[in-house]
Short mmCIF file of C-alpha atoms and ligand atoms in Angstrom, two decimals:
data_model
loop_
_atom_site.label_atom_id
_atom_site.label_comp_id
_atom_site.label_asym_id
_atom_site.label_seq_id
_atom_site.Cartn_x
_atom_site.Cartn_y
_atom_site.Cartn_z
CA UNK A 1 69.21 87.63 68.02
CA UNK A 2 67.59 85.24 65.52
CA UNK A 3 65.26 82.75 67.21
CA UNK A 4 66.13 79.63 65.28
CA UNK A 5 69.43 77.81 65.43
CA UNK A 6 70.78 74.59 64.00
CA UNK A 7 71.63 73.54 67.55
CA UNK A 8 70.92 74.57 71.13
CA UNK A 9 73.56 73.55 73.65
CA UNK A 10 72.37 73.51 77.26
CA UNK A 11 75.32 74.68 79.33
CA UNK A 12 78.26 77.00 78.74
CA UNK A 13 80.86 75.13 80.75
CA UNK A 14 84.09 73.83 79.23
CA UNK A 15 82.21 71.00 77.49
CA UNK A 16 79.33 73.06 76.06
CA UNK A 17 81.61 75.83 74.78
CA UNK A 18 84.00 73.32 73.18
CA UNK A 19 81.07 71.69 71.36
CA UNK A 20 79.85 75.11 70.16
CA UNK A 21 83.30 75.97 68.78
CA UNK A 22 83.67 72.67 66.94
CA UNK A 23 80.11 72.77 65.55
CA UNK A 24 80.69 76.38 64.47
CA UNK A 25 83.77 75.30 62.54
CA UNK A 26 81.58 72.78 60.71
CA UNK A 27 79.09 75.51 59.72
CA UNK A 28 76.34 74.92 62.30
CA UNK A 29 74.66 77.91 63.96
CA UNK A 30 74.65 77.29 67.71
CA UNK A 31 73.13 78.87 70.80
CA UNK A 32 74.50 78.02 74.25
CA UNK A 33 72.01 78.68 77.04
CA UNK A 34 73.22 78.87 80.62
CA UNK A 35 71.33 79.70 83.79
CA UNK A 36 74.44 81.36 85.27
CA UNK A 37 75.72 84.85 84.37
CA UNK A 38 78.78 83.85 82.29
CA UNK A 39 80.66 80.99 80.65
CA UNK A 40 82.52 78.67 83.02
CA UNK A 41 80.62 79.77 86.13
CA UNK A 42 79.37 76.23 86.81
CA UNK A 43 81.51 73.35 88.03
CA UNK A 44 84.20 74.18 85.46
CA UNK A 45 85.05 77.37 87.36
CA UNK A 46 86.10 75.34 90.41
CA UNK A 47 87.97 72.68 88.48
CA UNK A 48 91.54 71.93 89.53
CA UNK A 49 92.23 71.85 85.77
CA UNK A 50 94.88 69.16 86.11
CA UNK A 51 96.02 67.93 82.71
CA UNK A 52 97.43 64.42 83.11
CA UNK A 53 97.60 61.41 80.84
CA UNK A 54 97.22 58.40 83.13
CA UNK A 55 93.79 56.80 82.83
CA UNK A 56 92.88 53.19 83.44
CA UNK A 57 91.70 52.55 79.87
CA UNK A 58 93.38 52.83 76.47
CA UNK A 59 90.66 55.18 75.22
CA UNK A 60 90.92 57.45 78.27
CA UNK A 61 94.70 57.63 77.99
CA UNK A 62 94.62 58.29 74.23
CA UNK A 63 92.02 61.07 74.54
CA UNK A 64 93.98 62.75 77.35
CA UNK A 65 97.21 62.53 75.36
CA UNK A 66 95.61 64.10 72.28
CA UNK A 67 93.93 66.83 74.38
CA UNK A 68 97.21 67.75 76.05
CA UNK A 69 98.45 69.02 72.68
CA UNK A 70 95.50 71.41 72.42
CA UNK A 71 96.35 72.98 75.80
CA UNK A 72 99.98 73.37 74.79
CA UNK A 73 98.92 74.92 71.49
CA UNK A 74 95.99 76.91 72.91
CA UNK A 75 96.27 80.34 71.19
CA UNK A 76 96.62 78.69 67.76
CA UNK A 77 93.68 76.36 68.49
CA UNK A 78 91.46 79.35 69.37
CA UNK A 79 91.69 80.95 65.89
CA UNK A 80 90.36 84.13 67.57
CA UNK A 81 91.29 86.77 70.12
CA UNK A 82 89.96 87.17 73.64
CA UNK A 83 90.10 90.62 75.25
CA UNK A 84 90.66 88.87 78.60
CA UNK A 85 93.79 87.11 77.34
CA UNK A 86 94.46 83.40 77.03
CA UNK A 87 95.04 80.78 79.69
CA UNK A 88 98.53 79.48 80.42
CA UNK A 89 99.40 75.82 80.39
CA UNK A 90 101.71 75.29 83.38
CA UNK A 91 103.88 72.28 82.61
CA UNK A 92 104.86 70.93 86.04
CA UNK A 93 105.01 67.22 85.24
CA UNK A 94 103.04 64.66 87.24
CA UNK A 95 104.21 62.20 89.89
CA UNK A 96 102.29 59.00 90.48
CA UNK A 97 103.35 57.52 93.80
CA UNK A 98 104.17 53.81 93.71
CA UNK A 99 103.39 51.56 96.59
CA UNK A 100 103.19 47.80 96.93
CA UNK A 101 99.44 48.15 96.48
CA UNK A 102 99.42 50.15 93.25
CA UNK A 103 100.05 48.31 90.01
CA UNK A 104 101.89 50.94 87.98
CA UNK A 105 102.68 48.43 85.24
CA UNK A 106 98.98 48.12 84.51
CA UNK A 107 98.39 51.87 84.81
CA UNK A 108 101.29 52.75 82.52
CA UNK A 109 101.10 50.02 79.92
CA UNK A 110 99.05 52.36 77.73
CA UNK A 111 101.72 55.03 78.02
CA UNK A 112 104.18 52.55 76.65
CA UNK A 113 101.79 51.56 73.87
CA UNK A 114 100.96 55.16 72.94
CA UNK A 115 104.52 56.45 73.18
CA UNK A 116 103.85 58.86 76.07
CA UNK A 117 107.15 59.59 77.83
CA UNK A 118 107.42 58.60 81.46
CA UNK A 119 110.24 57.90 83.89
CA UNK A 120 110.52 55.45 86.75
CA UNK A 121 111.92 57.20 89.80
CA UNK A 122 113.41 55.01 92.50
CA UNK A 123 113.21 56.21 96.13
CA UNK A 124 116.60 57.96 95.86
CA UNK A 125 115.56 59.97 92.79
CA UNK A 126 112.22 60.80 94.38
CA UNK A 127 114.06 62.04 97.50
CA UNK A 128 116.36 64.17 95.35
CA UNK A 129 113.43 65.75 93.48
CA UNK A 130 110.92 65.98 96.33
CA UNK A 131 112.94 66.18 99.54
CA UNK A 132 109.85 67.26 101.49
CA UNK A 133 108.03 63.98 100.73
CA UNK A 134 108.04 61.21 103.34
CA UNK A 135 108.77 57.80 101.84
CA UNK A 136 106.67 55.90 104.34
CA UNK A 137 103.72 53.96 102.96
CA UNK A 138 100.38 54.70 104.59
CA UNK A 139 98.16 52.29 102.65
CA UNK A 140 95.24 51.90 102.99
CA UNK A 141 94.10 55.54 103.11
CA UNK A 142 92.25 56.23 106.37
CA UNK A 143 90.51 59.11 108.08
CA UNK A 144 91.82 60.80 111.24
CA UNK A 145 88.82 59.55 113.23
CA UNK A 146 90.09 55.98 112.60
CA UNK A 147 92.52 55.01 115.39
CA UNK A 148 94.75 53.18 112.91
CA UNK A 149 95.31 56.49 111.10
CA UNK A 150 97.72 57.45 113.87
CA UNK A 151 99.70 54.19 113.88
CA UNK A 152 103.30 54.21 112.73
CA UNK A 153 103.88 53.12 109.15
CA UNK A 154 105.54 49.73 108.70
CA UNK A 155 106.32 49.95 105.00
CA UNK A 156 107.94 52.22 102.44
CA UNK A 157 106.68 53.43 99.10
CA UNK A 158 108.72 52.11 96.19
CA UNK A 159 109.29 55.35 94.26
CA UNK A 160 107.15 57.09 91.66
CA UNK A 161 106.34 57.29 87.99
CA UNK A 162 107.03 60.73 86.56
CA UNK A 163 105.17 61.96 83.48
CA UNK A 164 106.99 65.09 82.23
CA UNK A 165 104.28 66.39 79.84
CA UNK A 166 101.54 66.84 82.50
CA UNK A 167 100.54 70.16 84.04
CA UNK A 168 97.56 72.33 84.79
CA UNK A 169 95.62 75.19 83.26
CA UNK A 170 96.07 78.50 85.04
CA UNK A 171 92.39 79.50 85.03
CA UNK A 172 89.60 77.07 83.99
CA UNK A 173 86.97 79.80 83.83
CA UNK A 174 89.14 81.85 81.48
CA UNK A 175 89.66 78.73 79.35
CA UNK A 176 85.88 78.55 78.97
CA UNK A 177 85.69 82.25 78.14
CA UNK A 178 88.40 81.71 75.51
CA UNK A 179 86.25 78.96 73.97
CA UNK A 180 83.18 81.22 74.07
CA UNK A 181 85.05 83.88 72.11
CA UNK A 182 86.35 81.23 69.70
CA UNK A 183 82.80 79.92 69.16
CA UNK A 184 81.46 83.47 68.69
CA UNK A 185 84.09 84.10 66.03
CA UNK A 186 82.49 81.19 64.14
CA UNK A 187 79.02 82.69 64.55
CA UNK A 188 77.99 81.02 67.83
CA UNK A 189 75.60 82.86 70.19
CA UNK A 190 75.35 82.74 73.97
CA UNK A 191 72.42 83.45 76.26
CA UNK A 192 73.05 83.76 80.01
CA UNK A 193 70.82 83.91 83.10
CA UNK A 194 68.24 81.72 81.33
CA UNK A 195 67.20 78.33 82.60
CA UNK A 196 65.96 75.59 80.28
CA UNK A 197 62.76 74.25 81.84
CA UNK A 198 61.48 71.95 79.10
CA UNK A 199 62.69 70.09 76.01
CA UNK A 200 60.11 70.42 73.26
CA UNK A 201 59.48 67.42 71.03
CA UNK A 202 57.36 66.43 68.10
CA UNK A 203 57.02 63.02 66.41
CA UNK A 204 59.91 61.49 68.35
CA UNK A 205 62.31 64.34 67.68
CA UNK A 206 63.63 67.28 69.73
CA UNK A 207 62.26 70.54 68.31
CA UNK A 208 63.42 73.14 70.80
CA UNK A 209 63.49 74.30 74.40
CA UNK A 210 61.29 76.33 76.71
CA UNK A 211 62.94 78.73 79.14
CA UNK A 212 61.92 79.55 82.70
CA UNK A 213 60.21 82.76 81.50
CA UNK A 214 58.06 80.77 79.06
CA UNK A 215 60.04 81.75 75.97
CA UNK A 216 60.27 79.02 73.34
CA UNK A 217 63.26 78.63 71.03
CA UNK A 218 63.18 76.34 68.01
CA UNK A 219 65.92 74.05 66.81
CA UNK A 220 66.33 70.54 65.49
CA UNK A 221 69.36 69.63 67.64
CA UNK A 222 69.56 69.90 71.44
CA UNK A 223 72.76 68.99 73.30
CA UNK A 224 72.79 68.23 77.01
CA UNK A 225 76.07 69.71 78.32
CA UNK A 226 74.56 70.67 81.67
CA UNK A 227 77.32 69.23 83.87
CA UNK A 228 76.02 68.12 87.29
CA UNK A 229 72.48 68.98 86.10
CA UNK A 230 72.77 66.42 83.30
CA UNK A 231 70.33 63.95 84.88
CA UNK A 232 67.76 66.76 85.33
CA UNK A 233 67.94 67.61 81.62
CA UNK A 234 67.80 63.92 80.62
CA UNK A 235 64.61 63.57 82.65
CA UNK A 236 63.12 66.68 80.96
CA UNK A 237 63.88 65.06 77.59
CA UNK A 238 62.53 61.69 78.74
CA UNK A 239 65.69 59.84 77.69
CA UNK A 240 67.13 58.73 81.04
CA UNK A 241 65.16 55.47 81.19
CA UNK A 242 66.67 54.26 77.90
CA UNK A 243 70.26 54.82 79.01
CA UNK A 244 72.17 51.85 80.45
CA UNK A 245 74.68 54.22 82.04
CA UNK A 246 73.24 57.05 84.12
CA UNK A 247 74.64 60.13 85.83
CA UNK A 248 74.37 61.64 89.32
CA UNK A 249 75.81 64.68 91.07
CA UNK A 250 78.50 64.08 93.69
CA UNK A 251 79.77 66.73 96.11
CA UNK A 252 83.55 67.11 96.14
CA UNK A 253 85.83 69.29 98.27
CA UNK A 254 89.21 70.73 97.38
CA UNK A 255 91.43 72.41 100.00
CA UNK A 256 94.33 74.84 99.89
CA UNK A 257 97.28 74.91 102.29
CA UNK A 258 100.45 77.02 102.35
CA UNK A 259 103.54 75.14 101.18
CA UNK A 260 106.08 74.25 103.89
CA UNK A 261 108.35 77.18 104.72
CA UNK A 262 111.50 77.30 102.62
CA UNK A 263 110.11 75.15 99.75
CA UNK A 264 109.01 76.89 96.56
CA UNK A 265 106.15 74.56 95.62
CA UNK A 266 104.96 76.82 92.84
CA UNK A 267 108.30 76.43 91.09
CA UNK A 268 109.58 73.05 92.29
CA UNK A 269 106.36 71.15 93.11
CA UNK A 270 104.60 68.65 90.84
CA UNK A 271 101.11 67.48 90.25
CA UNK A 272 100.92 64.36 92.37
CA UNK A 273 98.54 61.43 92.28
CA UNK A 274 99.07 59.58 95.54
CA UNK A 275 96.86 56.52 95.87
CA UNK A 276 98.85 55.52 98.94
CA UNK A 277 97.16 58.34 100.91
CA UNK A 278 94.09 58.70 98.62
CA UNK A 279 94.88 62.30 97.62
CA UNK A 280 95.84 64.28 94.55
CA UNK A 281 97.65 67.60 94.78
CA UNK A 282 99.13 70.35 92.68
CA UNK A 283 100.96 73.66 93.09
CA UNK A 284 98.64 76.66 93.44
CA UNK A 285 99.40 80.38 93.14
CA UNK A 286 100.70 82.11 96.25
CA UNK A 287 103.03 79.17 97.03
CA UNK A 288 100.07 77.11 98.16
CA UNK A 289 99.16 73.49 97.54
CA UNK A 290 95.76 72.34 96.34
CA UNK A 291 94.66 68.97 97.77
CA UNK A 292 91.74 66.81 96.61
CA UNK A 293 90.53 63.32 97.47
CA UNK A 294 90.96 60.43 95.03
CA UNK A 295 87.78 58.92 96.49
CA UNK A 296 89.31 56.09 98.54
CA UNK A 297 86.85 53.73 100.24
CA UNK A 298 87.19 55.47 103.62
CA UNK A 299 85.74 58.76 102.25
CA UNK A 300 81.96 58.43 102.16
CA UNK A 301 80.18 59.88 99.13
CA UNK A 302 77.65 62.71 99.30
CA UNK A 303 75.29 62.24 96.35
CA UNK A 304 73.18 65.32 95.64
CA UNK A 305 69.54 65.01 94.57
CA UNK A 306 69.11 68.69 93.76
CA UNK A 307 72.21 70.24 92.17
CA UNK A 308 70.81 73.75 92.78
CA UNK A 309 70.95 73.19 96.54
CA UNK A 310 73.98 71.71 98.27
CA UNK A 311 76.40 72.82 100.95
CA UNK A 312 79.08 74.99 99.35
CA UNK A 313 81.09 75.39 102.55
CA UNK A 314 83.99 73.04 103.19
CA UNK A 315 83.42 70.71 106.13
CA UNK A 316 85.97 70.54 108.94
CA UNK A 317 85.83 66.72 108.86
CA UNK A 318 86.62 66.38 105.15
CA UNK A 319 89.27 69.10 105.35
CA UNK A 320 90.96 67.22 108.19
CA UNK A 321 90.74 63.94 106.28
CA UNK A 322 92.41 65.35 103.16
CA UNK A 323 94.93 67.69 104.77
CA UNK A 324 96.00 65.29 107.54
CA UNK A 325 96.48 62.55 104.95
CA UNK A 326 98.52 64.92 102.81
CA UNK A 327 100.55 65.95 105.88
CA UNK A 328 101.62 62.32 106.22
CA UNK A 329 103.30 62.63 102.82
CA UNK A 330 104.64 66.13 103.66
CA UNK A 331 105.50 66.05 107.38
CA UNK A 332 106.83 69.63 107.32
CA UNK A 333 103.42 70.95 106.21
CA UNK A 334 102.11 73.63 108.54
CA UNK A 335 98.44 72.89 109.21
CA UNK A 336 96.39 76.10 109.29
CA UNK A 337 93.85 76.72 112.06
CA UNK A 338 90.99 77.29 109.62
CA UNK A 339 89.95 75.23 106.60
CA UNK A 340 90.29 77.00 103.26
CA UNK A 341 88.83 75.44 100.16
CA UNK A 342 85.78 74.97 98.00
CA UNK A 343 82.98 72.50 97.41
CA UNK A 344 81.47 71.79 94.00
CA UNK A 345 79.85 68.93 92.11
CA UNK A 346 81.12 66.16 89.87
CA UNK A 347 78.70 64.83 87.25
CA UNK A 348 79.44 61.16 87.85
CA UNK A 349 78.47 58.31 85.53
CA UNK A 350 78.00 54.73 86.77
CA UNK A 351 81.55 53.79 85.76
CA UNK A 352 83.20 57.22 86.04
CA UNK A 353 83.70 57.33 82.26
CA UNK A 354 81.81 60.07 80.38
CA UNK A 355 78.89 59.60 78.00
CA UNK A 356 79.46 61.30 74.65
CA UNK A 357 76.53 60.07 72.61
CA UNK A 358 73.19 60.44 70.88
CA UNK A 359 70.03 59.41 72.71
CA UNK A 360 66.84 57.55 71.91
CA UNK A 361 65.18 60.90 71.14
CA UNK A 362 66.23 61.96 67.64
CA UNK A 363 68.11 65.25 67.66
CA UNK A 364 68.89 65.05 71.39
CA UNK A 365 72.55 64.44 72.27
CA UNK A 366 74.46 64.09 75.54
CA UNK A 367 77.97 65.15 76.61
CA UNK A 368 77.73 64.25 80.27
CA UNK A 369 79.05 62.08 83.10
CA UNK A 370 82.40 63.85 83.11
CA UNK A 371 83.09 62.33 86.55
CA UNK A 372 85.56 64.91 87.85
CA UNK A 373 88.07 64.15 85.10
CA UNK A 374 87.08 65.68 81.78
CA UNK A 375 88.19 69.30 81.93
CA UNK A 376 91.41 68.19 80.29
CA UNK A 377 89.56 66.34 77.53
CA UNK A 378 87.12 69.10 76.59
CA UNK A 379 88.76 70.09 73.27
CA UNK A 380 88.63 66.51 71.96
CA UNK A 381 85.21 65.89 73.52
CA UNK A 382 83.93 68.98 71.64
CA UNK A 383 85.32 67.65 68.38
CA UNK A 384 83.97 64.14 68.98
CA UNK A 385 80.49 65.48 69.74
CA UNK A 386 80.46 67.76 66.67
CA UNK A 387 81.46 64.85 64.39
CA UNK A 388 79.00 62.48 66.06
CA UNK A 389 76.11 64.95 65.77
CA UNK A 390 76.95 65.70 62.14
CA UNK A 391 77.12 61.99 61.29
CA UNK A 392 73.81 61.19 63.01
CA UNK A 393 72.06 64.17 61.41
CA UNK A 394 73.24 62.83 58.08
CA UNK A 395 71.65 59.44 58.67
CA UNK A 396 74.40 57.38 60.35
CA UNK A 397 73.29 54.89 62.97
CA UNK A 398 75.98 55.64 65.55
CA UNK A 399 74.73 52.88 67.88
CA UNK A 400 75.43 50.23 65.25
CA UNK A 401 78.28 51.92 63.40
CA UNK A 402 80.08 54.19 65.87
CA UNK A 403 81.80 57.36 64.72
CA UNK A 404 85.60 57.22 64.84
CA UNK A 405 87.68 60.38 64.81
CA UNK A 406 91.26 60.75 63.65
CA UNK A 407 93.33 62.87 66.03
CA UNK A 408 95.17 65.76 64.41
CA UNK A 409 98.20 65.79 66.72
CA UNK A 410 98.76 62.15 67.64
CA UNK A 411 97.02 60.62 64.60
CA UNK A 412 95.35 58.16 66.97
CA UNK A 413 91.89 56.87 66.07
CA UNK A 414 89.31 57.46 68.83
CA UNK A 415 86.14 55.39 68.73
CA UNK A 416 83.22 57.41 70.10
CA UNK A 417 81.38 54.12 70.70
CA UNK A 418 83.57 53.71 73.81
CA UNK A 419 81.49 56.48 75.42
CA UNK A 420 78.11 55.00 74.50
CA UNK A 421 75.13 55.33 76.85
CA UNK A 422 74.35 51.72 75.95
CA UNK A 423 77.67 50.24 77.10
CA UNK A 424 78.03 47.75 79.91
CA UNK A 425 79.69 49.22 82.99
CA UNK A 426 83.39 49.32 82.09
CA UNK A 427 85.15 47.12 84.66
CA UNK A 428 88.54 48.43 83.56
CA UNK A 429 87.67 51.82 85.07
CA UNK A 430 89.22 52.99 88.33
CA UNK A 431 85.68 53.90 89.49
CA UNK A 432 87.15 57.11 90.85
CA UNK A 433 88.08 60.61 89.72
CA UNK A 434 91.08 59.01 87.98
CA UNK A 435 88.70 57.65 85.35
C1 FAD B 1 86.25 70.49 92.31
C2 FAD B 1 86.50 69.89 90.95
C3 FAD B 1 87.79 69.62 90.54
C4 FAD B 1 88.02 69.09 89.28
N1 FAD B 1 89.31 68.89 88.85
C5 FAD B 1 89.55 68.44 87.59
C6 FAD B 1 90.87 68.32 87.11
O1 FAD B 1 91.83 68.61 87.83
N2 FAD B 1 91.06 67.89 85.83
C7 FAD B 1 90.03 67.55 85.02
O2 FAD B 1 90.26 67.15 83.87
N3 FAD B 1 88.74 67.67 85.45
C8 FAD B 1 88.49 68.12 86.71
N4 FAD B 1 87.22 68.27 87.15
C9 FAD B 1 86.13 67.91 86.26
C10 FAD B 1 85.86 69.01 85.25
O3 FAD B 1 85.99 70.26 85.85
C11 FAD B 1 84.47 68.77 84.69
O4 FAD B 1 84.47 67.48 84.07
C12 FAD B 1 84.08 69.82 83.65
O5 FAD B 1 84.38 71.12 84.10
C13 FAD B 1 82.60 69.70 83.37
O6 FAD B 1 82.25 70.69 82.46
P1 FAD B 1 80.75 70.84 81.98
O7 FAD B 1 80.76 71.88 80.94
O8 FAD B 1 80.20 69.49 81.68
O9 FAD B 1 79.96 71.30 83.29
P2 FAD B 1 79.73 72.74 83.94
O10 FAD B 1 80.96 73.55 83.93
O11 FAD B 1 79.10 72.50 85.27
O12 FAD B 1 78.72 73.42 82.94
C14 FAD B 1 77.37 73.05 82.88
C15 FAD B 1 76.57 74.32 82.76
O13 FAD B 1 75.22 73.98 82.53
C16 FAD B 1 74.41 74.96 83.10
N5 FAD B 1 73.05 74.44 83.29
C17 FAD B 1 72.68 73.36 83.98
N6 FAD B 1 71.34 73.18 83.91
C18 FAD B 1 70.86 74.18 83.14
C19 FAD B 1 69.56 74.56 82.69
N7 FAD B 1 68.47 73.85 83.02
N8 FAD B 1 69.43 75.66 81.93
C20 FAD B 1 70.52 76.40 81.59
N9 FAD B 1 71.78 76.08 81.97
C21 FAD B 1 71.94 75.00 82.75
C22 FAD B 1 75.11 75.28 84.41
O14 FAD B 1 74.76 76.56 84.88
C23 FAD B 1 76.58 75.15 84.04
O15 FAD B 1 77.19 76.39 83.78
C24 FAD B 1 86.94 68.80 88.42
C25 FAD B 1 85.63 69.08 88.84
C26 FAD B 1 85.41 69.62 90.08
C27 FAD B 1 84.00 69.92 90.52
#
């Protein structure tokens, strides 16, 4: 393995591998370094891999819409084979539950503007399509330890928005492996079980990295794609203080429950974003349902100071909160005796919108702050980063004159300046996993 590369990418998750592939296509030699044994073994491996288009901003919606086409067109996008096979895009469609408290007109105005198909389902249509769903409204989301959780509902939900194109990716780790193989076919290299311990610099520019075993590797471009470790790497590079938007690691639990008897959720279930109970859900193999929290106010947040050490076991309290809330929507749900699920980390930015940007250290770039919602956007994030890096390396001042990319499927123009580290906190954000 040669010891100099055009670019070193710290991290081989879905974001780091997508950047490697896109930079490889542009002729850059890249090396992804990951402290774990294989690609996609970090937070990507535990992603729910939901591919949906509703975001609270125009830019978020447009990026998700463009990215959706990559997932649908995955084998062609890869331009290479993978001996492990390719992921499947499972097109379930996505339901967004409407209640008096959720302004769907605001949330879906960008769908209208961007021409993304969606349907308004009234309560009767929702009942026809999802007969196992209760139509009571439970707003605001509460936890079972709150006495009011057990009170009878006094209102009804008002139907749902249905987005037919949404779905999920069968295996997020395999998706990352696919991208690794695609990057390798363009000349990219990967190094596993190696931890980056220092960012080397000279005269205000990144010049390489030092690994935990003392080995030094030279380069003139370093990309931070370290997921929930992003703030650790930013501190190593000395760039965190200059960023107006910062990142932190947040612990998040996802739980699995068997579908109600007699209902084939795998075939007939949808992805569902249900702000009325503060949960998202999707069909999972084995006729199970995956349930996550949409971070309502009642769920306290567990910020993690050291992303190498956090509790990976699901907690009975959080499991009860999510599954009991979900059982309000699906009263026929059988509640298992034991919690089953996983705990992993989101890399959360101050406004839950990612940072795809340069930094104040020349040659050091960041693709971070993915806030529990950027698996779906990785192909376009990879392209945006590759274009941004190339432009900056060729003298463009991206802070003053942001890079804009033209989307190949939707022909939309995406302004990378939206994801700047120097932005004000975006008040249009949902400040949740919904982005
Ligand atoms: C439970 C959960 C559910 C989610 N569900 C969805 C969803 O449904 N839809 C969606 O779009 N998004 C979802 N997300 C978010 C999405 O999965 C992430 O945004 C995305 O996977 C982040 O990818 P990444 O490459 O930035 O991070 P990671 O996959 O975490 O990769 C970062 C890599 O960097 C490596 N690394 C860190 N520090 C170092 C170092 N010093 N040296 C070497 N290597 C290092 C790590 O080992 C890791 O492999 C979810 C996230 C979680 C945790």
